[in-house]
Structure formats: C-alpha cells, structure tokens
Tab-separated table of C-alpha atoms and ligand atoms in Angstrom:
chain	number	residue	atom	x	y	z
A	1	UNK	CA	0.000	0.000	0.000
A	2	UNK	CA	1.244	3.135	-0.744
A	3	UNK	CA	1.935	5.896	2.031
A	4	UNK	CA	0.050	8.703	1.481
A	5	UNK	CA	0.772	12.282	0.706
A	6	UNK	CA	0.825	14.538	3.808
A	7	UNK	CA	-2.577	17.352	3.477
A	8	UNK	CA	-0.977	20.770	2.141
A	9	UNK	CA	-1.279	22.752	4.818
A	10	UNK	CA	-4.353	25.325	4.760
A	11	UNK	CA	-2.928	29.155	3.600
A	12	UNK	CA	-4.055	31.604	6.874
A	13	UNK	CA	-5.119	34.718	6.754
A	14	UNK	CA	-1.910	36.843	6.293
A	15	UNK	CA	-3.406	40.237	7.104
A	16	UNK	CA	-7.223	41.083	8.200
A	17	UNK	CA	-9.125	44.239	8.822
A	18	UNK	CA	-11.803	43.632	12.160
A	19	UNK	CA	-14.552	46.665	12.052
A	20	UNK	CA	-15.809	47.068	15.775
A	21	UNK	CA	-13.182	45.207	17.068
A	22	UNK	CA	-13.729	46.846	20.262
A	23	UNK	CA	-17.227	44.846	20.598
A	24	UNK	CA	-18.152	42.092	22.125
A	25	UNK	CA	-17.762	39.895	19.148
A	26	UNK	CA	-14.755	41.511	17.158
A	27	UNK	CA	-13.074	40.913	19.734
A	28	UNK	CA	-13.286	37.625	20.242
A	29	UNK	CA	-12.387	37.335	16.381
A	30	UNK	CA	-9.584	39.473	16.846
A	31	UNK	CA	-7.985	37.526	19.078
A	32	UNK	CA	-8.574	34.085	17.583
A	33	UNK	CA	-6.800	35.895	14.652
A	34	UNK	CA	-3.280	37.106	16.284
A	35	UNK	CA	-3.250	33.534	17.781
A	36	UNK	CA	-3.358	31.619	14.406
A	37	UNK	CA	-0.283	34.486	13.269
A	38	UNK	CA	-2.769	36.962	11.463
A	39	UNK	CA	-2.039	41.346	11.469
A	40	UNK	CA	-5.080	42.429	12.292
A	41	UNK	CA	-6.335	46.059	11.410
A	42	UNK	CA	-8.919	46.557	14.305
A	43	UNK	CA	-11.319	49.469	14.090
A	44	UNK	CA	-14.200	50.852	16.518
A	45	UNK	CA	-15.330	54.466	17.282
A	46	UNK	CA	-15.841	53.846	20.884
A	47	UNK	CA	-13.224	55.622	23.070
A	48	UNK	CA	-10.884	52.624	24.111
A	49	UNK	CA	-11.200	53.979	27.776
A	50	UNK	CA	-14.994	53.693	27.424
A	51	UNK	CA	-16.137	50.586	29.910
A	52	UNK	CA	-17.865	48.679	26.851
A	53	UNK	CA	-15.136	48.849	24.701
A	54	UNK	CA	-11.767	48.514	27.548
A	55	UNK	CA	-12.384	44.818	28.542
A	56	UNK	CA	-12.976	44.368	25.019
A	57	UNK	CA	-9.680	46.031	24.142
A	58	UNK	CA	-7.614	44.298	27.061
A	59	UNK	CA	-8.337	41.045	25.201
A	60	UNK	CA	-5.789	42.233	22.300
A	61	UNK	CA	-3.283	43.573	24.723
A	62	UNK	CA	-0.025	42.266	23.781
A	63	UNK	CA	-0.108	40.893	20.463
A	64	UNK	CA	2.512	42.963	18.756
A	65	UNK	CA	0.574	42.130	15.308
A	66	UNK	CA	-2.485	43.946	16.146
A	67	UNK	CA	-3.060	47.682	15.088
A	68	UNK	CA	-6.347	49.223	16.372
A	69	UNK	CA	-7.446	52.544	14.985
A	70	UNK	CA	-10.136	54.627	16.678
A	71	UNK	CA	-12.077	55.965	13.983
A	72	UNK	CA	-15.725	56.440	12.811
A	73	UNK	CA	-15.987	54.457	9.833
A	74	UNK	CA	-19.344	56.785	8.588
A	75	UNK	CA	-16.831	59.853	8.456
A	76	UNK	CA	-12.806	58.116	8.186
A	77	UNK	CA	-10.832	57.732	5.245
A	78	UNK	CA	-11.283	53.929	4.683
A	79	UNK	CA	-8.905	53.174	2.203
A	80	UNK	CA	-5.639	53.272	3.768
A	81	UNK	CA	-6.913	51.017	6.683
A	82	UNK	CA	-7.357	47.993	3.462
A	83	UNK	CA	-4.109	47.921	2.619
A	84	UNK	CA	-3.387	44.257	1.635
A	85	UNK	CA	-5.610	42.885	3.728
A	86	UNK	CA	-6.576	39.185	2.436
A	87	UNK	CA	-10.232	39.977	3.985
A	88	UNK	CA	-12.339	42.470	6.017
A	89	UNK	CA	-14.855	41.287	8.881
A	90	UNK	CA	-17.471	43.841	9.010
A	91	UNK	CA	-18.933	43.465	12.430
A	92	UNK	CA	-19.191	47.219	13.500
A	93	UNK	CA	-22.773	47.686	13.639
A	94	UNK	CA	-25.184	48.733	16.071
A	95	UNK	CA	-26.909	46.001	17.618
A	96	UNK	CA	-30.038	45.256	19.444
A	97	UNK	CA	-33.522	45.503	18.981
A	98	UNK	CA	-35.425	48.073	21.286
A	99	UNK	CA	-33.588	50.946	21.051
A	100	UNK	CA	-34.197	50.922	17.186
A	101	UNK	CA	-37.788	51.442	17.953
A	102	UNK	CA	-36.956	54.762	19.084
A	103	UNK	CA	-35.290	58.182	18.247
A	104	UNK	CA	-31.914	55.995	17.990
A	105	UNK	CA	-33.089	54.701	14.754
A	106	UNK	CA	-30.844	56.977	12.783
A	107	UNK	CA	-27.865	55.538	14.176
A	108	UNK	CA	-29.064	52.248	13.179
A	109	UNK	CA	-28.999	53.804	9.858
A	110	UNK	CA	-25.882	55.623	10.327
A	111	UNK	CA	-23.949	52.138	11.381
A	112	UNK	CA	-25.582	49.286	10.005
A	113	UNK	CA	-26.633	50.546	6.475
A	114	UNK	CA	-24.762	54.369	5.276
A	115	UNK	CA	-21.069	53.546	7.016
A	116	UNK	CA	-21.521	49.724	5.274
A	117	UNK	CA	-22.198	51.417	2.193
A	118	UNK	CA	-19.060	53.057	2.608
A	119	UNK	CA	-17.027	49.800	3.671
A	120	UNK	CA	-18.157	48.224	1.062
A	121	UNK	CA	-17.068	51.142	-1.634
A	122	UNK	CA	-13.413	51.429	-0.185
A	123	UNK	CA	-13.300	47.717	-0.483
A	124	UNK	CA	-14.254	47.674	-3.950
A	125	UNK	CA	-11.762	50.173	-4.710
A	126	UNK	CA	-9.153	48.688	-3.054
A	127	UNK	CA	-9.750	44.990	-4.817
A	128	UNK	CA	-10.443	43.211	-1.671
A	129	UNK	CA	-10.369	39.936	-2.228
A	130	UNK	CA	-13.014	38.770	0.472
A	131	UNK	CA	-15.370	40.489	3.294
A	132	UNK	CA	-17.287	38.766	5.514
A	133	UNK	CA	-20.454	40.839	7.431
A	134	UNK	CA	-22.210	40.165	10.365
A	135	UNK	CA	-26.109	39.644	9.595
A	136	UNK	CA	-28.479	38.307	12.111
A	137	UNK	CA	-31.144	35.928	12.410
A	138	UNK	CA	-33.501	38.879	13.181
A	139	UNK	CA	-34.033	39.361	9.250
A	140	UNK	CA	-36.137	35.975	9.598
A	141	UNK	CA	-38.393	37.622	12.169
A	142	UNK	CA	-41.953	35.755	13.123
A	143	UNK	CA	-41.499	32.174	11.886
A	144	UNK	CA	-43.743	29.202	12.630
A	145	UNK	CA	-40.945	27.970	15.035
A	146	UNK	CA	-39.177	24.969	12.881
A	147	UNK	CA	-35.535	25.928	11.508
A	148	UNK	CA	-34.854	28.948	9.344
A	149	UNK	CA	-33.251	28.503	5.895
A	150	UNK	CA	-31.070	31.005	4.245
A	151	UNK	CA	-33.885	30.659	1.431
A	152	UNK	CA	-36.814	31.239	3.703
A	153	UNK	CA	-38.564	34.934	3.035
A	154	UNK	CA	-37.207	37.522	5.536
A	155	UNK	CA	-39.901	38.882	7.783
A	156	UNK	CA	-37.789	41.716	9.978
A	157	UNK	CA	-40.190	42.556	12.741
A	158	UNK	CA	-37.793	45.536	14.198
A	159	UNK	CA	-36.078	48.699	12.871
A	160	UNK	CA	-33.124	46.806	14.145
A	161	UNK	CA	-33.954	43.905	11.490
A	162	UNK	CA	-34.934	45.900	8.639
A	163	UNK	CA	-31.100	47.695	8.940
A	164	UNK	CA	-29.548	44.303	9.188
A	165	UNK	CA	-31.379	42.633	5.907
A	166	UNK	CA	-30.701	46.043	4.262
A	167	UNK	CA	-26.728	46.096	5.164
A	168	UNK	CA	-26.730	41.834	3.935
A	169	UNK	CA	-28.705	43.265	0.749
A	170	UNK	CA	-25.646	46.085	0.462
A	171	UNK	CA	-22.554	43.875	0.941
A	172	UNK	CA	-24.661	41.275	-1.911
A	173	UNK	CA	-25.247	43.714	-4.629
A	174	UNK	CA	-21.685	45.697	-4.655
A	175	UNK	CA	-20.535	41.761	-4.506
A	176	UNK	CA	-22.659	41.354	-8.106
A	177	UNK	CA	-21.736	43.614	-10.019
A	178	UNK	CA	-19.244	42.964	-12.956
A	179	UNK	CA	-16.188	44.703	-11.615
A	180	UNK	CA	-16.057	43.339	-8.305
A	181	UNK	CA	-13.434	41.802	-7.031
A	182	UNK	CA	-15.131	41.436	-3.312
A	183	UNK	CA	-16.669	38.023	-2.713
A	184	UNK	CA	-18.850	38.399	0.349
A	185	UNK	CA	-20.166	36.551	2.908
A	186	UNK	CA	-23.188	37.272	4.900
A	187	UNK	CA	-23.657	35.290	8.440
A	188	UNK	CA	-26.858	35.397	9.926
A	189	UNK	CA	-25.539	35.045	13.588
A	190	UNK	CA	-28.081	33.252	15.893
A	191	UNK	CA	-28.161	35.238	19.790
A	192	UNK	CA	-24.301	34.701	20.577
A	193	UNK	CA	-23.276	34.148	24.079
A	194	UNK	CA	-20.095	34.115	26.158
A	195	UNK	CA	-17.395	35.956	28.047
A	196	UNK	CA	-18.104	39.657	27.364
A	197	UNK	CA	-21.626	38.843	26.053
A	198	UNK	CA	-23.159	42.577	25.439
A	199	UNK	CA	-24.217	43.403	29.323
A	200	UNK	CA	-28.059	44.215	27.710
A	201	UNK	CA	-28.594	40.719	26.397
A	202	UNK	CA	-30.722	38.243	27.897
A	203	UNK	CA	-27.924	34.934	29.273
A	204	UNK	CA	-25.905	38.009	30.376
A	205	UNK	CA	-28.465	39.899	32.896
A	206	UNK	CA	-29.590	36.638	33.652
A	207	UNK	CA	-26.158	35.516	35.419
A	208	UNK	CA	-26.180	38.997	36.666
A	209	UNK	CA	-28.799	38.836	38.538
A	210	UNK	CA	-28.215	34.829	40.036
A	211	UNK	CA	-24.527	36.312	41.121
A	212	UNK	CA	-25.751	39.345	42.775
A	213	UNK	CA	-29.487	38.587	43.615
A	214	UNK	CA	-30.630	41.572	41.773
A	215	UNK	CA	-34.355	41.028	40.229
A	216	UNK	CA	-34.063	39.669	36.352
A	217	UNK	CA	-36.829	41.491	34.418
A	218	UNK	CA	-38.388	38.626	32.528
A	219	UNK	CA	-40.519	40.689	29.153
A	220	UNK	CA	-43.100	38.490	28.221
A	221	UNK	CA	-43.694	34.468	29.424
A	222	UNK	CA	-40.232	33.073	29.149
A	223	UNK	CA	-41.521	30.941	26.382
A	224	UNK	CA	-39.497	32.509	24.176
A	225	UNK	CA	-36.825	30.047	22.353
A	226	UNK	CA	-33.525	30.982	20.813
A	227	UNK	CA	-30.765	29.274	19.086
A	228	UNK	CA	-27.982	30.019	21.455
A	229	UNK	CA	-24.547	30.231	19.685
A	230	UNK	CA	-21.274	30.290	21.790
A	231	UNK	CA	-18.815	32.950	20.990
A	232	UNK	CA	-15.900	30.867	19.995
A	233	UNK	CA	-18.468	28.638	17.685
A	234	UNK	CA	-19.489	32.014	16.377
A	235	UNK	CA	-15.230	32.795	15.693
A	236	UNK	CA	-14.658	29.599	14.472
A	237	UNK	CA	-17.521	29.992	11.863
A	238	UNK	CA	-16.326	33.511	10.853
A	239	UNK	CA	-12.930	32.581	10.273
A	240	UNK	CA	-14.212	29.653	7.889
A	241	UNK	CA	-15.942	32.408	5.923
A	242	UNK	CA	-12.906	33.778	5.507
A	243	UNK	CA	-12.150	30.769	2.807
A	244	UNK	CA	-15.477	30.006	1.769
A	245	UNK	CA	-16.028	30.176	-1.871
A	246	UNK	CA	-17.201	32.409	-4.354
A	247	UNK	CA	-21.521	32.076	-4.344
A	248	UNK	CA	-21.932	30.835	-1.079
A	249	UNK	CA	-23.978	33.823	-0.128
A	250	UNK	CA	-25.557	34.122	3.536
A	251	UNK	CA	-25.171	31.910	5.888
A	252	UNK	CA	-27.118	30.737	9.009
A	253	UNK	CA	-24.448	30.524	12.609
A	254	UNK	CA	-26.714	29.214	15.007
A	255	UNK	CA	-26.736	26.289	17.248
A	256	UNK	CA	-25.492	24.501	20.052
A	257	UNK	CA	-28.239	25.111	22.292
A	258	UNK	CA	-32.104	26.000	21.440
A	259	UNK	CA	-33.253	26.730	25.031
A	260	UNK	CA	-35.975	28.930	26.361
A	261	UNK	CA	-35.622	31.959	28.459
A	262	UNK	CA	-36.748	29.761	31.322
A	263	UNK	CA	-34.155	26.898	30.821
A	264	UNK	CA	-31.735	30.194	30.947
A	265	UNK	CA	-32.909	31.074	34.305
A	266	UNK	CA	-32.792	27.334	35.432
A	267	UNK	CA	-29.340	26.968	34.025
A	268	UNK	CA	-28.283	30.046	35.947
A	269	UNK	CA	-29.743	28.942	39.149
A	270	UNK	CA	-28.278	25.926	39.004
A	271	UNK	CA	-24.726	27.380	38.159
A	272	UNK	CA	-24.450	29.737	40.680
A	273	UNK	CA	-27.044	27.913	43.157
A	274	UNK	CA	-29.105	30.261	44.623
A	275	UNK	CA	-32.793	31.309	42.737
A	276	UNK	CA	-33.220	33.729	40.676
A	277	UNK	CA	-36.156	36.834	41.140
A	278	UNK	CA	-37.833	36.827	38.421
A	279	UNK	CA	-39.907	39.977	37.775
A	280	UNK	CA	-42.438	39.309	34.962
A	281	UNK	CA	-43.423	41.941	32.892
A	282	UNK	CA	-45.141	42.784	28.989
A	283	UNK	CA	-43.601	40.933	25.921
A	284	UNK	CA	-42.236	43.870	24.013
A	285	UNK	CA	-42.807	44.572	20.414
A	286	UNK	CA	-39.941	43.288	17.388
A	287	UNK	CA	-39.376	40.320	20.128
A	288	UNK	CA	-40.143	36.850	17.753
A	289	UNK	CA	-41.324	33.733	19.881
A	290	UNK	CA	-38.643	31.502	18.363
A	291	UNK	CA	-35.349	31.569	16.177
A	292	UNK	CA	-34.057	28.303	15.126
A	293	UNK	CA	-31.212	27.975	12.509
A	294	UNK	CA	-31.099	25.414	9.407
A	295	UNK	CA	-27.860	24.655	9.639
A	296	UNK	CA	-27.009	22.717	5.994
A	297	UNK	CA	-24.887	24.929	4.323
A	298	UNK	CA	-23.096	26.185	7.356
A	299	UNK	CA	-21.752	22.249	7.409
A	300	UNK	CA	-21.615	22.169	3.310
A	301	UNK	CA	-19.926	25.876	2.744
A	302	UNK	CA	-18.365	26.471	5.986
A	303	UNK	CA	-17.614	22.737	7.140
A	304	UNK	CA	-18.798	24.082	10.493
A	305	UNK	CA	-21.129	22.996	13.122
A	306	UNK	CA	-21.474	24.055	16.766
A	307	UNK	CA	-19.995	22.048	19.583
A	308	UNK	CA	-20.545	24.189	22.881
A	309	UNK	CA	-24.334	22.918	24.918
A	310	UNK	CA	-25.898	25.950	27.068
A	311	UNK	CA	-24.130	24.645	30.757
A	312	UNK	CA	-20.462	24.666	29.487
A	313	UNK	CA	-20.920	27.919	27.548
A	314	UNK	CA	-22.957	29.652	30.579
A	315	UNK	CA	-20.261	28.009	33.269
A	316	UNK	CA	-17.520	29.437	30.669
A	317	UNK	CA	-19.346	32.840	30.950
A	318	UNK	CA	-20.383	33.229	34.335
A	319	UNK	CA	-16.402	32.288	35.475
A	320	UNK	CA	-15.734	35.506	33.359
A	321	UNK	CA	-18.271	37.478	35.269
A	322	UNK	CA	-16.903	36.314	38.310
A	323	UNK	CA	-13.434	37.737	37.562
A	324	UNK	CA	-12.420	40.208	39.871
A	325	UNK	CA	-13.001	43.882	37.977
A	326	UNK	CA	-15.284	42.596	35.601
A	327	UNK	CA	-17.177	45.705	34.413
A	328	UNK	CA	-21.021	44.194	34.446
A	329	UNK	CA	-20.596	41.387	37.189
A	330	UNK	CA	-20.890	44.497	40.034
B	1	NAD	P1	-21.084	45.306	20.028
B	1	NAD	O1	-21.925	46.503	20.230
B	1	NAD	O2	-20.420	44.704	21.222
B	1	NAD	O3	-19.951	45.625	18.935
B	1	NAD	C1	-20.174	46.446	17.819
B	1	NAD	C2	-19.006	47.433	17.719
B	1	NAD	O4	-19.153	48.179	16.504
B	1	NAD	C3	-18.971	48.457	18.867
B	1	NAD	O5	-17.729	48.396	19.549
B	1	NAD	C4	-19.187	49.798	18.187
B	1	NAD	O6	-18.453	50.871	18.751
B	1	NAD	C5	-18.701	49.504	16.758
B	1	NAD	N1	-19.302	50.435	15.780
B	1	NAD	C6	-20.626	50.677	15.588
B	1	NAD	N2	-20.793	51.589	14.629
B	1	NAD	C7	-19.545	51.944	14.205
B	1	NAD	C8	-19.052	52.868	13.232
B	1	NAD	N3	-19.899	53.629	12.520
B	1	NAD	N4	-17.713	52.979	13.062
B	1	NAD	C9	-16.861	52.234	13.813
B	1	NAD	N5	-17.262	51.350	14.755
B	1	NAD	C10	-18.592	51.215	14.947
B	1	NAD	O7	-21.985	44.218	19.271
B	1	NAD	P2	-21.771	42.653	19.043
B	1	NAD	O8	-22.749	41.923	19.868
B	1	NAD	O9	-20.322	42.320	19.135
B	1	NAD	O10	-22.247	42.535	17.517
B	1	NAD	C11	-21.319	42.618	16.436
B	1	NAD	C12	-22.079	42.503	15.111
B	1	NAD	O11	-22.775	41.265	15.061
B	1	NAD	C13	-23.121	43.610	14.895
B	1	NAD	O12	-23.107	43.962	13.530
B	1	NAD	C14	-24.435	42.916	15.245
B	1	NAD	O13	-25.535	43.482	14.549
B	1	NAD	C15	-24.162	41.491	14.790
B	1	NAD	N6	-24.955	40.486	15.508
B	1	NAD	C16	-24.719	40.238	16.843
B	1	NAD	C17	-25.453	39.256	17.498
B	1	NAD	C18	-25.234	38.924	18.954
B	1	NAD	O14	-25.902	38.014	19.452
B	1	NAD	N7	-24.345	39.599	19.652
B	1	NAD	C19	-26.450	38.532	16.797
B	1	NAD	C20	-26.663	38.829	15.448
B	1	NAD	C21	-25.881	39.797	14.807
C-alpha cells in the first residue's frame, strides 16, 4: 500500500481588517486571529477607555501584530486602513432591537446601512479579495418555530432587522456587479453568548442577577426560544468564511443550544445555586417567539457545526463574570 501524501497545509489569513473590534464579538475574532499568526487592522469608534469597549480592548493587549485605529468608519478615510488585507470582517454595527424602535433609529442607519455602504465602496476600490459581514437571524423575524433557511422569506419585525437585511442586501449587490473583485459573505448570527456577552442581552443579565441577587426582568412568558450560539463557535464559523467560496452567499451561525428563556434562568440557578427573582413583565414589540437555525450549508460551505451545549458555555461565561473587575458582574 502506498503511504500517502501529507494534506498541504491550509494558507491563513496573512493580514485582516476587524470593524468594531472593540465589541463584544470583534473581539473575540480578533484575538482568535493574532493567535493563528494573522495582522489584524482593528477598528471601533468607541473611546478605548470607554467601559464597553476597555475589557474588550484588554483582550488584544499584547499581540505585537495587532493595530487598532479609533475611527468612525461613517466619516474616516477607509482606504488606507485595506491595505493588503486578504479579507475584512465587518462586524461594526449597532446592535439590538429596542432601542431601534426609538429616536436611535438613525444611528441604526448611520452604522448598520450608510457607514456599510461606505465599507463596502473602499473595499471595492481597493480589490479586496473577500469580506465577511455580520447579519443576524432577526431578518427571519416571526417564523412558525421549525428551523430557518437562508432561502426562507425575511420577515424583519424591528427597525433593528430591517437595517440588518438592508446592510446583507448592500454587501450582496456591490458583490454582483461585474467589476467586483469582493466576494462576500453574509452570516446570519443566531443570539451569541459568552465571556463579554453585550451586558443588555438576555444569558448576560440573567447571570447577573443569580450572582448578585438583583431582580431579572423577565418581558413576556419566558416561552421565548432561541438558538444560542457560543462565541468561539461564532469565531470559528467567521474565520471559515474567511475561505469560503465564491456564491456561497448568507449563511445561518446558530446552534449549540435552542433553550428557552426559562431553561436560561434554570441553568443560571443551578450554576451559581441560589434562585433567581424573576420579575415578569409585557412581551415587548420586534421580540419573535422563536429563532431556530437550518444549519445545511453552514456544514456544506463552511464545514462548520457548533460544539458548545448551554451549561459549558454559561459556566464558561459566568467564570468571566466572576473575575475580579469585571465591568457588568458588580
Ligand atoms: P457590540 O456593540 O459589542 O460591537 C459592535 C461594535 O461596533 C462596537 O464596539 C461599536 O463601537 C462599533 N461600531 C458601531 N458603529 C460603528 C461605526 N460607525 N464605526 C466604527 N465602529 C462602529 O456588538 P456585538 O454583539 O459584538 O455585535 C457585532 C455585530 O454582530 C453587529 O453587527 C451585530 O448586529 C451582529 N450580531 C450580533 C449578534 C449577537 O448576538 N451579539 C447577533 C446577530 C448579529
């Protein structure tokens, strides 16, 4: 039998430009980057001394091949910062549903559809080879609670959403036309969770409030299901889409755990072992009952499925919280 020829090692990423790298989830990528050997070009507007961007931040302490540049990226000159870079991940965005309902909706606008419109120009000019954007699995909104595929007719039922499917839409039609050299990549990431999960999202006051025994506003009957992703699933995806070939499109991240709000607040009480006090109030509107992710051509494009169940990924996650200094655990 003949020995067989050793796999040719996979080409990395030599150089990569992170937008909101001072976020919860840019960072994460950023990091996973300067481990595998990867410059990374980070770039956030928030003041680096600001408490939601400095634990963020302290992640990418260190790493001699990172480069972060404080800059507005509706208003900064784009170009230089695409230098050749092999790919951009577009996660600066503003997140979150409920605010969009409101007089914030502009920056919604500003961030998630105008300064992607701009991305997206400079990286055209600049013959970037590949971006990958952050979508969500809010553009799905109300579904009859079996799995969402990339296919499936978007429904946004938020502001939030509508900006979301609009900035996927962008990133999609600059990738068409005839003199791009930008393929793009569009993951719909399912409610990501972790270490530095955004302090207003749901697994993150819910540990809160088990760890301090402050009340945990519950909005609406805690019936409410959601394909919980784990951040370094959610990295581990996003660096796959890094390679993943031209036409593959969007993307559904989601999985590991499809839990309700209550199984949250069990989990969490069992964790930390003491009850939470659960203070039940309205369901509030853009809020969808369930989000589930088809996850076929994650596997087929991205050769990627989720390994981390709710317990490990809320242990993993409340040990962070528990860290002495930790911003949100107080
Ligand atoms: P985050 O708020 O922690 O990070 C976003 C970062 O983008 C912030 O640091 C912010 O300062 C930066 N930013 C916003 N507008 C900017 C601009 N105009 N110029 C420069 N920087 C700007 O949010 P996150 O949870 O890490 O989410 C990252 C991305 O993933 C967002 O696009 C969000 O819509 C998307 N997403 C997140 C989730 C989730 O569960 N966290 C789910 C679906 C989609």
């Amino acid at each position: 039998m003949s020995e067989s020829l050793p796999a040719a090692p996979k080409p990395g990423i030599r150089r990569a430009v992170v937008t909101g790298a001072a976020g919860f989830i840019g960072s994460h990528l950023a990091r996973a980057l300067l481990q595998s050997g990867t410059t990374v070009i980070g770039v956030d507007r928030r003041d680096p001394n600001d408490p939601a961007a400095a634990p963020n931040l302290a992640a990418l302490h260190g790493f001699a091949s990172y480069m972060h540049i404080g800059a507005d990226l509706l208003t900064c000159a784009i170009d230089p910062l695409l230098f050749d870079a092999d790919v951009v991940f577009h996660l600066a965005g503003v997140p979150g549903v409920q605010p969009s309902w409101g007089p914030q909706f502009s920056e919604y606008v500003s961030s998630n559809i105008l300064a992607t419109q701009r991305v997206m120009d400079a990286v055209t000019r600049m013959r970037v080879p590949q971006l990958v954007v952050a979508s969500s699995s809010s553009v799905y909104g109300r579904t009859s609670g079996g799995p969402s595929v990339e296919s499936d007719h978007p429904h946004p039922s938020s502001p939030y959403a509508v900006t979301k499917l609009a900035e996927e839409h962008l990133c999609l039609a600059y990738a068409a036309r005839a003199d791009s050299p930008t393929n793009v990549v569009a993951l719909r990431y399912f409610t990501v969770y972790g270490p530095r999960q955004r302090p207003d999202m749901f697994i993150h006051r819910a540990l809160r409030s088990a760890m301090t025994g402050q009340p945990l506003r519950l909005y609406g009957d805690g019936h409410q299901r959601r394909d919980f992703t784990y951040i370094d699933d959610v990295v581990r995806a996003t660096i796959a889409a890094a390679a993943a070939p031209e036409a593959t499109g969007v993307v559904n991240v989601g999985g590991g755990a499809n839990a309700s709000l209550i199984d949250v607040i069990n989990t969490a009480n069992s964790l930390v072992g003491r009850d939470i006090q659960v203070h039940v109030d309205t369901a509030r509107n853009g809020d969808v009952l369930t989000t589930r992710a088809d996850s076929r051509r994650a596997r087929a494009a991205l050769g990627w499925q989720p390994t981390v169940d709710l317990p490990n990924g809320m242990r993993a996650q409340m040990q962070a919280l528990a860290q002495p200094g930790h911003r949100a655990a107080a």
